[in-house]
Short mmCIF file of N, CA and C in Angstrom, two decimals:
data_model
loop_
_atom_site.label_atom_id
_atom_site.label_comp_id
_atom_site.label_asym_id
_atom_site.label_seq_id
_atom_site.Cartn_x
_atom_site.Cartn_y
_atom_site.Cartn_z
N UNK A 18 50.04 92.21 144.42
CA UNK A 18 49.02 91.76 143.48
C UNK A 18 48.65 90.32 143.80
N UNK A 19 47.25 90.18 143.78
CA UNK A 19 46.60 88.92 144.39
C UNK A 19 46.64 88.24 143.16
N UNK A 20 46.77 87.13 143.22
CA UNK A 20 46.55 86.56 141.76
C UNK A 20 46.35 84.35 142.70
N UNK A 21 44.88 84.33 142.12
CA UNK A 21 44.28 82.79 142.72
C UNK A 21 44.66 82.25 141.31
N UNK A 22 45.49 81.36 141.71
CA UNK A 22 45.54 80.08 141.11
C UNK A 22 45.29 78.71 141.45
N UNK A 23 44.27 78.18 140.55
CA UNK A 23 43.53 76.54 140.80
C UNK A 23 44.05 75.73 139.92
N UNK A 24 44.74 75.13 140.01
CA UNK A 24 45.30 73.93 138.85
C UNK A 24 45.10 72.92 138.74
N UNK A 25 44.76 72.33 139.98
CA UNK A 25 44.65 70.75 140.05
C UNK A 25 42.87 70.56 139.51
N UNK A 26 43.36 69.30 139.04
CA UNK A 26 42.16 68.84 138.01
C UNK A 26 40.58 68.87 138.96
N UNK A 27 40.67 68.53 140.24
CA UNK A 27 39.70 68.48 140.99
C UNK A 27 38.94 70.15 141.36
N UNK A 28 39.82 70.94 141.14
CA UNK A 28 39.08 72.13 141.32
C UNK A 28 39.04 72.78 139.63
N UNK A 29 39.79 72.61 139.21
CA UNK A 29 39.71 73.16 137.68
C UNK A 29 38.62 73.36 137.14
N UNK A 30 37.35 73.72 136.76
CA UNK A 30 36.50 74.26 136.01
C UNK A 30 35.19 74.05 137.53
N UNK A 31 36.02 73.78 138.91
CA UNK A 31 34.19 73.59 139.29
C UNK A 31 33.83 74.84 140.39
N UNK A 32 32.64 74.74 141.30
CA UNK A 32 32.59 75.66 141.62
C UNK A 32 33.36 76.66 142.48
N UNK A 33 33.74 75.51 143.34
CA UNK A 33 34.69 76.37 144.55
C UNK A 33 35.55 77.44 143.74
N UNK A 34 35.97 76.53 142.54
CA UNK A 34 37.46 77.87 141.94
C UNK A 34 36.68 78.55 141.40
N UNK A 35 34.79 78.91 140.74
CA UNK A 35 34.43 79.90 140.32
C UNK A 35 34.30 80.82 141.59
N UNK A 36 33.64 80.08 142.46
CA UNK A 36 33.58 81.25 143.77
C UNK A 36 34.74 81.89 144.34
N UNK A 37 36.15 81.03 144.22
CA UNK A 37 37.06 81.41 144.48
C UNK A 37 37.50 83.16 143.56
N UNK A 38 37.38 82.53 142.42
CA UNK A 38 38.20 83.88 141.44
C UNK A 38 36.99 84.73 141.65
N UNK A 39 35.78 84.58 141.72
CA UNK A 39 34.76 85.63 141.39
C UNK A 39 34.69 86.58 143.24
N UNK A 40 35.37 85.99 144.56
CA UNK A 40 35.74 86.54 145.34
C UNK A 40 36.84 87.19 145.26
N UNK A 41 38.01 86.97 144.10
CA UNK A 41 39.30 87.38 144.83
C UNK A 41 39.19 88.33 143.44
N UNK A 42 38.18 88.40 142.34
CA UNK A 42 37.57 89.83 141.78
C UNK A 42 37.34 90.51 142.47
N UNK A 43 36.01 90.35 143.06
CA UNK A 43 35.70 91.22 143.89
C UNK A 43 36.96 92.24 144.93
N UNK A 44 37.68 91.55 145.56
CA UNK A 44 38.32 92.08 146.50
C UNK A 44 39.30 92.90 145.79
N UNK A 45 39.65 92.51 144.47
CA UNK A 45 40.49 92.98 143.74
C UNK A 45 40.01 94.35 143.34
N UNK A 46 38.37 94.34 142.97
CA UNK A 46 38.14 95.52 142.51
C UNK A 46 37.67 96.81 143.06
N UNK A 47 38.34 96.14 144.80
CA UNK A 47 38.31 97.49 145.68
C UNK A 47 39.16 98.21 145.37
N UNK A 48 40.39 97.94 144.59
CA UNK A 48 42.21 98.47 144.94
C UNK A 48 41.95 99.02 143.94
N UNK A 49 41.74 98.39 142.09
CA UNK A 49 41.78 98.54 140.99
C UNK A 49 39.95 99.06 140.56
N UNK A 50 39.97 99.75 139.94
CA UNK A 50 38.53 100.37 139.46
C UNK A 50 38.98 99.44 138.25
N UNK A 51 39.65 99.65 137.64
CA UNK A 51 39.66 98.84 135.95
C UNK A 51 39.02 97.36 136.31
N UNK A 52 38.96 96.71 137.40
CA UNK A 52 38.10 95.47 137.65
C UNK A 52 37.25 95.53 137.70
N UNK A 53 36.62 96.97 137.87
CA UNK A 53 34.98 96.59 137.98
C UNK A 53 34.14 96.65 137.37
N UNK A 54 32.93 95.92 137.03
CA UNK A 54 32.09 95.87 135.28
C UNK A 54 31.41 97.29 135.07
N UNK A 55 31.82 98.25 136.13
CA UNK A 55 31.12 99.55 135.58
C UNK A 55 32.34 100.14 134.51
N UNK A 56 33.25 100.08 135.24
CA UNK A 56 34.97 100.53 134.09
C UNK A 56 34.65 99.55 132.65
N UNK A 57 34.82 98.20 133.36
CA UNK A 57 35.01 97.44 131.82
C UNK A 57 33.88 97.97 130.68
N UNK A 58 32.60 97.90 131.10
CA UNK A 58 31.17 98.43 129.98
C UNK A 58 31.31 99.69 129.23
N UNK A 59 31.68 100.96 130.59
CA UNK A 59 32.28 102.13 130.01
C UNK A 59 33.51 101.95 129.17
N UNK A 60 34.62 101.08 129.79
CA UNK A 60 35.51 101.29 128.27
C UNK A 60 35.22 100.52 127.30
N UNK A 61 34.05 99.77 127.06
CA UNK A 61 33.94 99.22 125.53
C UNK A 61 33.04 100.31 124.88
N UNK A 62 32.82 101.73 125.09
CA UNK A 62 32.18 102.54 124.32
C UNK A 62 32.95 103.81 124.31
N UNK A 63 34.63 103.41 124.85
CA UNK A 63 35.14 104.99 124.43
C UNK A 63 35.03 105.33 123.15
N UNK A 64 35.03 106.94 122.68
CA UNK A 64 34.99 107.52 121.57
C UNK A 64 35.58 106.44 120.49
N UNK A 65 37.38 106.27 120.74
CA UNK A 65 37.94 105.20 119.61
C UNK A 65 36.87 104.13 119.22
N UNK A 66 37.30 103.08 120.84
CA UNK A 66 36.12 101.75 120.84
C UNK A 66 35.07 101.88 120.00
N UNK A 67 34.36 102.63 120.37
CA UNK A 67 32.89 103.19 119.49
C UNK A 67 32.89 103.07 118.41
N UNK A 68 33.67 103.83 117.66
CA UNK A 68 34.55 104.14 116.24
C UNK A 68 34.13 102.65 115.75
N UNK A 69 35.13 101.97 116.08
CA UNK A 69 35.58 100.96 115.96
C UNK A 69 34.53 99.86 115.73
N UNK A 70 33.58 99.64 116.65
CA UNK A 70 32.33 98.84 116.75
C UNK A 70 31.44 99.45 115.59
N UNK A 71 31.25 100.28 115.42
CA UNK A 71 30.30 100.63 114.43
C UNK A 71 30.36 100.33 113.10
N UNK A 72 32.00 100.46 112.66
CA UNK A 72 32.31 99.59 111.28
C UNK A 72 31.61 98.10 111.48
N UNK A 73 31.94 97.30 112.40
CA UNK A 73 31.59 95.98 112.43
C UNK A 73 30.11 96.13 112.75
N UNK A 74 29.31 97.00 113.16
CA UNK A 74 28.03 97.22 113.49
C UNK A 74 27.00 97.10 111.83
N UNK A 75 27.81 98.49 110.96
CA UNK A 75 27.71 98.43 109.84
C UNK A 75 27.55 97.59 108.56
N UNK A 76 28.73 96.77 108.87
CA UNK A 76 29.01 95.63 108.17
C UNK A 76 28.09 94.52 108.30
N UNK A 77 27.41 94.49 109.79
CA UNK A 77 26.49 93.32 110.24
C UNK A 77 25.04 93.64 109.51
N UNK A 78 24.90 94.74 109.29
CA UNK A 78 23.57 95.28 108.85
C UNK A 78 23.62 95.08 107.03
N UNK A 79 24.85 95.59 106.56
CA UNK A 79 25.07 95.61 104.77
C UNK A 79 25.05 94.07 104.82
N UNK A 80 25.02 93.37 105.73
CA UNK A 80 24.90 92.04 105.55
C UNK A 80 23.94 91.13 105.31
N UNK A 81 22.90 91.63 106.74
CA UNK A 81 21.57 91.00 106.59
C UNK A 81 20.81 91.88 105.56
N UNK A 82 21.05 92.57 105.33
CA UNK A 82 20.18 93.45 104.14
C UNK A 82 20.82 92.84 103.13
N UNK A 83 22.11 92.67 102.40
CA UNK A 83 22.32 92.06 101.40
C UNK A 83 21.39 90.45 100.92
N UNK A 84 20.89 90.17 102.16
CA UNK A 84 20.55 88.71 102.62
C UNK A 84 18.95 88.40 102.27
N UNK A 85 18.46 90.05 102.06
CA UNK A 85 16.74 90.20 102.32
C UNK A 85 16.50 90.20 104.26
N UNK A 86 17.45 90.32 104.45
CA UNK A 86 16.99 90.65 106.20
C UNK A 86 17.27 91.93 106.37
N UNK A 87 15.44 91.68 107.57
CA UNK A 87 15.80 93.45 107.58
C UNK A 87 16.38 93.07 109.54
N UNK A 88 17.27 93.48 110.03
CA UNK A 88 18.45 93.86 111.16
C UNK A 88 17.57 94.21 112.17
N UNK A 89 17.07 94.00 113.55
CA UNK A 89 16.29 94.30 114.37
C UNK A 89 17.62 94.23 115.56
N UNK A 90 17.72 95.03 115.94
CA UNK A 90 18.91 95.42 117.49
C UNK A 90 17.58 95.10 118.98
N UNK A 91 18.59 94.08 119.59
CA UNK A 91 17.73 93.80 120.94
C UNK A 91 18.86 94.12 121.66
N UNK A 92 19.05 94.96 122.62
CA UNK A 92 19.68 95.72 123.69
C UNK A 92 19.05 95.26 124.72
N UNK A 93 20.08 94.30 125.60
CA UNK A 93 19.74 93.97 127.19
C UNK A 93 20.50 94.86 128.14
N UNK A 94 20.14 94.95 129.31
CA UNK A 94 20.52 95.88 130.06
C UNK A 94 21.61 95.06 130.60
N UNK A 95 22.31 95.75 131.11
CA UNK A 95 23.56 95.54 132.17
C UNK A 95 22.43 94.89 133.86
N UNK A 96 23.18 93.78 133.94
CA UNK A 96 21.87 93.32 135.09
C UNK A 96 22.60 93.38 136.78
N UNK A 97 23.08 94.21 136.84
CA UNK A 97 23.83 94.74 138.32
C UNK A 97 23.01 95.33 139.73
N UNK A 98 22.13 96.42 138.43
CA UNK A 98 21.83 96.74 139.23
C UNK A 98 20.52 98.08 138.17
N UNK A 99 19.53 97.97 138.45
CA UNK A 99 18.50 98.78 137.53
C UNK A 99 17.84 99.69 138.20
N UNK A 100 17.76 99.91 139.70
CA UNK A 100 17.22 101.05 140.38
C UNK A 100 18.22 102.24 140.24
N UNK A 101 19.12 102.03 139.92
CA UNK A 101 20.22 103.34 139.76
C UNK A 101 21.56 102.99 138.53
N UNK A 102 20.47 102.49 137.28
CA UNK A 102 21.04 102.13 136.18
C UNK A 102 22.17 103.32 135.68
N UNK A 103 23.60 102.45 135.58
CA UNK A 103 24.46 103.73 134.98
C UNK A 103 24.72 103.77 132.98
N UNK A 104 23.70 102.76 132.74
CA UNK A 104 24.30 102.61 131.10
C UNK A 104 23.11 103.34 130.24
N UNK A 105 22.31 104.17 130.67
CA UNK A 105 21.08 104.57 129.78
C UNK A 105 21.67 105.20 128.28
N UNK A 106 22.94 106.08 128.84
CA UNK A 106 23.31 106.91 128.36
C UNK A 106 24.57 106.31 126.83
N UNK A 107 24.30 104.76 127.36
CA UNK A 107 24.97 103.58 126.17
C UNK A 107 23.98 103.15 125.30
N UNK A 108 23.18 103.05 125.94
CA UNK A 108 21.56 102.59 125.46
C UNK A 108 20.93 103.50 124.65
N UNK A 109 21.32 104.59 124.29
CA UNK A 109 20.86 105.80 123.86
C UNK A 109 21.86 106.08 122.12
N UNK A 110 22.49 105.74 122.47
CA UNK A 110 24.19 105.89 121.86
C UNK A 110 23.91 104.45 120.88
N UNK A 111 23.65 103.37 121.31
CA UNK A 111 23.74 102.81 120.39
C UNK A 111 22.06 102.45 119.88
N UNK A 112 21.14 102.60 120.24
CA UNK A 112 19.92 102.45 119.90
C UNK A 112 19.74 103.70 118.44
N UNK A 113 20.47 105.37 119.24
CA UNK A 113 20.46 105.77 117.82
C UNK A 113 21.13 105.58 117.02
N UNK A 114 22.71 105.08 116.88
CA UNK A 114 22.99 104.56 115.99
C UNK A 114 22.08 103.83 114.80
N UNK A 115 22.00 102.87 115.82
CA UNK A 115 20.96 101.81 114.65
C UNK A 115 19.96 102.29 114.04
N UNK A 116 19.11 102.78 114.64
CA UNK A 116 18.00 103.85 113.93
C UNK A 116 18.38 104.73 113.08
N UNK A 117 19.26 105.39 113.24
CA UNK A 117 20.05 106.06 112.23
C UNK A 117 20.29 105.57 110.68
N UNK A 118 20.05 103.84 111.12
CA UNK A 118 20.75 103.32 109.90
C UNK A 118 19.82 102.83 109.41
N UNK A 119 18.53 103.05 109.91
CA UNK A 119 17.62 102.14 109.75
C UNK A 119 16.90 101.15 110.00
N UNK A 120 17.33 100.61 110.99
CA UNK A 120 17.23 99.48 112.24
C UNK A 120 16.01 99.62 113.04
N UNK A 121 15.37 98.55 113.29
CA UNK A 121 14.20 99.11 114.54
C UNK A 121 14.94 98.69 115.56
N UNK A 122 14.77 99.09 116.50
CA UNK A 122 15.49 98.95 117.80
C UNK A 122 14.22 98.81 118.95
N UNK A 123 15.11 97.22 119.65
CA UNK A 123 14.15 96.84 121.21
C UNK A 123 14.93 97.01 122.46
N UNK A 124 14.66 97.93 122.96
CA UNK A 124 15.26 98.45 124.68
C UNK A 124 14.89 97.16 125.55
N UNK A 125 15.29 96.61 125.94
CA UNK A 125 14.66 95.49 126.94
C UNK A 125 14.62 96.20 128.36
N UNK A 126 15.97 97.26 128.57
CA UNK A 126 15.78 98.19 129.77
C UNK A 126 14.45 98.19 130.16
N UNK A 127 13.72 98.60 129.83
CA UNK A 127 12.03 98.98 130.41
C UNK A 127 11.51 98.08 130.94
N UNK A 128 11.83 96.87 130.74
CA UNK A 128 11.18 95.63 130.97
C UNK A 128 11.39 95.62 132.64
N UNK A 129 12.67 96.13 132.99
CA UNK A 129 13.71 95.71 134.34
C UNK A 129 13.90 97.08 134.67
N UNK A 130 14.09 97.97 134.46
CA UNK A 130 14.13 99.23 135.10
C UNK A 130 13.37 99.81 136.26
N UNK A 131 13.82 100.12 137.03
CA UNK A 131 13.71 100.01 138.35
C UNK A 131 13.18 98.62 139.80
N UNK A 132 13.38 98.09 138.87
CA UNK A 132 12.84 96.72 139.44
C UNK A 132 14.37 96.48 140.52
N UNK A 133 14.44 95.17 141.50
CA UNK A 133 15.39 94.66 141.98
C UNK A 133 15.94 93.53 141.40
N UNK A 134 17.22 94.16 140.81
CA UNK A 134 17.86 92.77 140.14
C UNK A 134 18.25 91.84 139.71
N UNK A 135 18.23 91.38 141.23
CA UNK A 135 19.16 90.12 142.15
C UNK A 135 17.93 89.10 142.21
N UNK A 136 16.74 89.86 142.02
CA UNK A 136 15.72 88.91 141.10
C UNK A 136 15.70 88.09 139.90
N UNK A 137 16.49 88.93 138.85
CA UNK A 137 16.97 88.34 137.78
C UNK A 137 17.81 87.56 137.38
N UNK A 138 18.80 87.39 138.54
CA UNK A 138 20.15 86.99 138.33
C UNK A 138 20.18 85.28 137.85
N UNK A 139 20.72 84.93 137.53
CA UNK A 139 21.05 83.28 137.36
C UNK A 139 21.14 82.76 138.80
N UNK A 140 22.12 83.15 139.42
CA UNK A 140 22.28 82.58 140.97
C UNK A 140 22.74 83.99 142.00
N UNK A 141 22.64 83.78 143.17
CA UNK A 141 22.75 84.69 143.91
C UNK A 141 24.38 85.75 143.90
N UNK A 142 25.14 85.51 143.44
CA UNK A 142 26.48 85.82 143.06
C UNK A 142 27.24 86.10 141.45
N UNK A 143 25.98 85.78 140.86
CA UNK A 143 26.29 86.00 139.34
C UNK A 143 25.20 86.72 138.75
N UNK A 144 25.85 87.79 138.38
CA UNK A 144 24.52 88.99 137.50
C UNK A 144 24.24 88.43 135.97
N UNK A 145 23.99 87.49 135.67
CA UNK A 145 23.90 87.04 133.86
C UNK A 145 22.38 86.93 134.64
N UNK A 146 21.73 86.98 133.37
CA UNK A 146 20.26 87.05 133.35
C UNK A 146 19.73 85.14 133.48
N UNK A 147 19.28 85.09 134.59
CA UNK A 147 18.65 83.87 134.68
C UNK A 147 17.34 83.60 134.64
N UNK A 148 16.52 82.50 134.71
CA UNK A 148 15.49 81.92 133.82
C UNK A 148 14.30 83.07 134.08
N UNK A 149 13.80 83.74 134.77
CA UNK A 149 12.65 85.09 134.57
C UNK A 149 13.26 86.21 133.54
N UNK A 150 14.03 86.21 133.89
CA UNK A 150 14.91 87.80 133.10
C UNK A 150 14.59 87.15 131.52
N UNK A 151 15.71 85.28 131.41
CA UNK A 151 14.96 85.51 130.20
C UNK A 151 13.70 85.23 129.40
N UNK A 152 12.46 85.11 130.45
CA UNK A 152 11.28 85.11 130.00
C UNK A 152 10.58 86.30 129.71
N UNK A 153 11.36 87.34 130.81
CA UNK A 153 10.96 88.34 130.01
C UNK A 153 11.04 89.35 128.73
N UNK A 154 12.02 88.76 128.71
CA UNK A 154 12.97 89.25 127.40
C UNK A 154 12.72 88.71 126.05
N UNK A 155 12.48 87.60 126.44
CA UNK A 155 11.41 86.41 125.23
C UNK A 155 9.82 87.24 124.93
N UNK A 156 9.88 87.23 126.23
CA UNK A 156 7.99 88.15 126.05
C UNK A 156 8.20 89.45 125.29
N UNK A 157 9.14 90.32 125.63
CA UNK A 157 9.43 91.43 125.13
C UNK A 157 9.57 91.59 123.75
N UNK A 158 10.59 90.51 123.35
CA UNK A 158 10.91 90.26 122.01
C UNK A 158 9.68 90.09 120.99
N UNK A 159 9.33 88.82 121.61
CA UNK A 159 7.79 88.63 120.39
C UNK A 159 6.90 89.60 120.36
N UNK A 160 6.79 90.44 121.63
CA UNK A 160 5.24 91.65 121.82
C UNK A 160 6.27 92.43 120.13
N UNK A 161 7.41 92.71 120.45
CA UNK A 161 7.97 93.87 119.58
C UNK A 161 8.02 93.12 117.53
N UNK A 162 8.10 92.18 118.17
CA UNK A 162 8.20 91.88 116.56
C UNK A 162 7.10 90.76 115.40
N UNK A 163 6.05 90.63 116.39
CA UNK A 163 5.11 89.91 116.32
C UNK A 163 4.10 90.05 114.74
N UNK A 164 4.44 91.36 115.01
CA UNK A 164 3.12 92.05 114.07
C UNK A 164 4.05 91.88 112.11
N UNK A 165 5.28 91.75 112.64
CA UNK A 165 6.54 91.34 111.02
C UNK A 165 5.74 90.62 110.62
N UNK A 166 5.14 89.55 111.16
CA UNK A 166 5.00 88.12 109.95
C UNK A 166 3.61 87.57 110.04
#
């Protein structure tokens, strides 16, 4: 078992030790599947998990409604990879949830679906949504909720 450790104050929070651990992930998550963000996403929606989230899902909604808010769900996609998206079928799962409850629900998927990714990314090695992704997602947002107020 590989395990990178950076301690000294000069590498401690900077990039080399992010590139460092986010390589010796990677390599890690040839051996181990549980490393890789397709395992981790899938297990935050097993049956239990699920269970589980939806009380606190619930609770978030008896909330803003207690509040005079009405609860609007914005669902971003997993940004890995969108030409051969594996989470639709999460996106589906929890979009009806919410609708279920009453919720309007915004897919941002569509926005990025089938598009190339690595377009979106923050930097070339990190899939978080960087500055286009979130303009589009901003654009998305207001087209969807514009007409509220």
């Amino acid at each position: 078992f590989l395990r990178l450790r950076l301690t000294t104050s000069l590498v401690r929070g900077s990039i080399i030790r992010a590139f460092l651990v986010s390589a010796g992930n990677k390599i890690l998550a040839i051996f181990d599947e549980r490393r890789r963000y397709d395992f981790y996403y899938r297990s935050l929606y097993s049956e239990q998990r699920w269970r589980d989230h939806q009380e606190t899902l619930l609770d978030l909604e008896k909330t803003t409604r207690g509040r005079g808010i009405r609860l609007t769900v914005l669902i971003l996609p997993e940004f890995h990879d969108f030409q051969h998206y594996q989470f639709s079928d999460i996106h589906k799962k929890v979009a009806g949830f919410f609708r279920d409850h009453g919720c309007p629900v915004l897919d941002a998927l569509k926005e990025f679906n089938g598009k190339e990714a690595t377009q979106f990314w923050v930097a070339g090695d990190d899939p978080h949504p960087g500055a286009q992704a979130n303009q589009l997602i901003a654009d998305f947002v207001f087209e969807g909720i514009k007409d509220r107020f």
